Short mmCIF file of C-alpha atoms in Angstrom, two decimals:
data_model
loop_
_atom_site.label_atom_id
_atom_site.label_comp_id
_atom_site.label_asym_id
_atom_site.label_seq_id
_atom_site.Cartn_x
_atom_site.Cartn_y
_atom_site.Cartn_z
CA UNK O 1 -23.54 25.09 5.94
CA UNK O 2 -24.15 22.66 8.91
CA UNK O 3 -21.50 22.64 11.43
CA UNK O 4 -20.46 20.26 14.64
CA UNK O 5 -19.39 21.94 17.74
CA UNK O 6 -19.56 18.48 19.69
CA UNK O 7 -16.38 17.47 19.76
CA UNK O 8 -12.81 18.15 20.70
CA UNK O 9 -9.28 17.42 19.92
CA UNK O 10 -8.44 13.76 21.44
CA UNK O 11 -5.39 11.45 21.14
CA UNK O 12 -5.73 8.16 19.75
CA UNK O 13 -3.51 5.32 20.98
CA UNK O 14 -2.67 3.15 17.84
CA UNK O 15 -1.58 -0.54 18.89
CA UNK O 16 1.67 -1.52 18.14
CA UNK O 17 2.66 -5.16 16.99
CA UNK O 18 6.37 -6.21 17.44
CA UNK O 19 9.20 -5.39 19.25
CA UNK O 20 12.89 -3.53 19.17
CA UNK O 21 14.83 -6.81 18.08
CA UNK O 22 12.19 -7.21 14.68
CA UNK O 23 10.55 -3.58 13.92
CA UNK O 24 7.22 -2.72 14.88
CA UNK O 25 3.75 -2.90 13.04
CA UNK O 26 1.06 -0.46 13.93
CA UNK O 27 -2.84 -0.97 12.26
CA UNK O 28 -5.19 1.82 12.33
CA UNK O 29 -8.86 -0.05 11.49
CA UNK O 30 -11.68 2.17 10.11
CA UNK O 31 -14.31 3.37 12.65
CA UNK O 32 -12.23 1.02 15.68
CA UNK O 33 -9.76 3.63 15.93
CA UNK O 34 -10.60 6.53 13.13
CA UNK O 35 -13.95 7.66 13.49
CA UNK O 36 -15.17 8.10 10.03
CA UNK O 37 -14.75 7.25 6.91
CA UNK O 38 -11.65 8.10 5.07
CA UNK O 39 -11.66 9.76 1.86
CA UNK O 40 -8.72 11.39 1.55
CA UNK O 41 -4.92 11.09 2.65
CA UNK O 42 -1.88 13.07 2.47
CA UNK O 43 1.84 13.61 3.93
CA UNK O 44 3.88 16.16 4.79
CA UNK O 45 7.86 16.36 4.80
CA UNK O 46 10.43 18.07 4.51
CA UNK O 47 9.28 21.51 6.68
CA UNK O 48 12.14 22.96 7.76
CA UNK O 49 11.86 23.48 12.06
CA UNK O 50 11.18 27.39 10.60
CA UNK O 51 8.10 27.05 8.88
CA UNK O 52 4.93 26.77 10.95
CA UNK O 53 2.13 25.11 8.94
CA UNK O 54 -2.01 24.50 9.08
CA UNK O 55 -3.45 28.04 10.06
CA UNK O 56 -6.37 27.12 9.06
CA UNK O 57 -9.89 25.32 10.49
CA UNK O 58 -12.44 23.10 8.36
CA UNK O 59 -16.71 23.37 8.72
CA UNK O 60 -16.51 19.61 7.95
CA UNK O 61 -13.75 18.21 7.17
CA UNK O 62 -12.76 15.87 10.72
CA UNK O 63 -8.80 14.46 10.89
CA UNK O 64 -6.26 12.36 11.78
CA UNK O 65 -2.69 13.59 12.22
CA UNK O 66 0.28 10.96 12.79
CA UNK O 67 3.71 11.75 12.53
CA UNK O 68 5.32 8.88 11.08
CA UNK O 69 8.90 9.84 11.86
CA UNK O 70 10.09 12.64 13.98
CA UNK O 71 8.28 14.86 15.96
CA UNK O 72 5.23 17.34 15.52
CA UNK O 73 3.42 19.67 17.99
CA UNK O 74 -0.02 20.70 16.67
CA UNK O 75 -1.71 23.83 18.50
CA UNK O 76 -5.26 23.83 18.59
CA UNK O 77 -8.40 25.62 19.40
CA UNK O 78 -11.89 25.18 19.21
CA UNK O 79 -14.58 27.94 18.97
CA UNK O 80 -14.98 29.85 22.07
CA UNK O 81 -12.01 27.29 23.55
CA UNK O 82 -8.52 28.22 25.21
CA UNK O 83 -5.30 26.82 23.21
CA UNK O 84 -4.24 22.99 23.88
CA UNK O 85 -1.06 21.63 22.66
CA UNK O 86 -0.61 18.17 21.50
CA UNK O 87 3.09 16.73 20.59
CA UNK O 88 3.03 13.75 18.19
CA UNK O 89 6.45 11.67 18.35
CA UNK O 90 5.46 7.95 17.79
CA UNK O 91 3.72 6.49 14.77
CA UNK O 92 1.22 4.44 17.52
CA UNK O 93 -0.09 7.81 18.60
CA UNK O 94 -2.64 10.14 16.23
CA UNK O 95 -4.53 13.22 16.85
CA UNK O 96 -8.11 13.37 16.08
CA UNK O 97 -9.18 17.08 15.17
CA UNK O 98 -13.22 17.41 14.55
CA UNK O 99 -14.57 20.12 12.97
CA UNK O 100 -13.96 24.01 13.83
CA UNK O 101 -10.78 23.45 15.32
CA UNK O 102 -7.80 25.70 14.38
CA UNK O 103 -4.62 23.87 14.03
CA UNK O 104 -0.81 24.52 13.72
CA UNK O 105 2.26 22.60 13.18
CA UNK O 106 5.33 22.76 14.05
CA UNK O 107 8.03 19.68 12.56
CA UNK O 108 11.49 19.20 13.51
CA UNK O 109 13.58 18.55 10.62
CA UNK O 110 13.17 14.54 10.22
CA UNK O 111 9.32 14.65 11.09
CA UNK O 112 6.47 13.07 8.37
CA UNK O 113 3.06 13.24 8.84
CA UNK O 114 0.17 11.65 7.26
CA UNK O 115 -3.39 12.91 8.04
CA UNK O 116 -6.70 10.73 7.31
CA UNK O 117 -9.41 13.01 6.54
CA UNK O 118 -13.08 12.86 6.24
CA UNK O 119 -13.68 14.58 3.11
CA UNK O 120 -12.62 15.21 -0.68
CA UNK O 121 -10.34 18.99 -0.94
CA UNK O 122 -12.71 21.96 -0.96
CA UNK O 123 -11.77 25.28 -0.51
CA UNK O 124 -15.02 26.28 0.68
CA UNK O 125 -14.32 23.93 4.10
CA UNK O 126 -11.45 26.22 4.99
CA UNK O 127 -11.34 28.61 7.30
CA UNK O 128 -8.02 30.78 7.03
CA UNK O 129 -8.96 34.01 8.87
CA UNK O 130 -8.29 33.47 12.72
CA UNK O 131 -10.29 36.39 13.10
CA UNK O 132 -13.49 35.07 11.75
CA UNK O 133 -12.92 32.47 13.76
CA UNK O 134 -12.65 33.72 16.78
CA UNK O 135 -16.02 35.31 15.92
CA UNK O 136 -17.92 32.21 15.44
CA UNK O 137 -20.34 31.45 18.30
CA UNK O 138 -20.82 28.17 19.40
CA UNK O 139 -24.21 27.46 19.67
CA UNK O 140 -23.83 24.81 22.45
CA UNK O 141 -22.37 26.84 24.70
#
């Protein structure tokens, strides 16, 4: 299976239309500010502030994490990489996560997220052993 070790975790700034006296508007534009093409979405809600989510990395599969409402912070780490933290709290901000990077979540009680991502389901694209993980090599580097 062919795997990218290229790139890394990044925020992407989302412009917001509006202001506080009429709501807000925010656009995210394929390949302008998500950098592939989407083929599938979904949301999460509800998590209790308990429940840690994700544990898991893809081979393929690249994504976008917004939280719509509330507040999220999503650990992550790349093959061979030390831990960054990322805390998602306004719908104009996403996360991009490329492929081989562990992720968890952590929601406070009001928080929704929606995640863009790159490919159909597969089982086969997940990694859920952090130990196998950790024992990839990345041949870059």
């Amino acid at each position: 299976m062919s795997v990218d070790f290229a790139s890394t975790p990044r925020v992407i700034e989302f412009a917001p239309i509006g202001d506080i006296a009429t709501g807000f508007l925010t656009v995210a534009e394929l390949q302008r500010d998500i950098p592939f093409e989407v083929r599938r979405v979904f949301w999460t809600y509800g998590t209790p502030p308990d429940v840690t989510r994700g544990g898991h990395a893809h081979y393929r599969t690249r994504t976008v994490l917004v939280a719509v409402s509330g507040k999220i912070v999503v650990s992550t780490e790349l093959v061979g990489g030390a831990p960054l933290d990322f805390v998602l709290d306004t719908p104009s901000r996403g996360l991009y996560l490329p492929p081989l990077c562990w992720r968890t979540m952590k929601y406070t009680a009001s928080a929704v997220q929606i995640a863009f991502e790159s490919t159909d389901y597969s089982e086969e694209d997940y990694i859920f052993s952090m130990d196998e993980f950790r024992g990839m090599k990345n041949p870059s580097g």
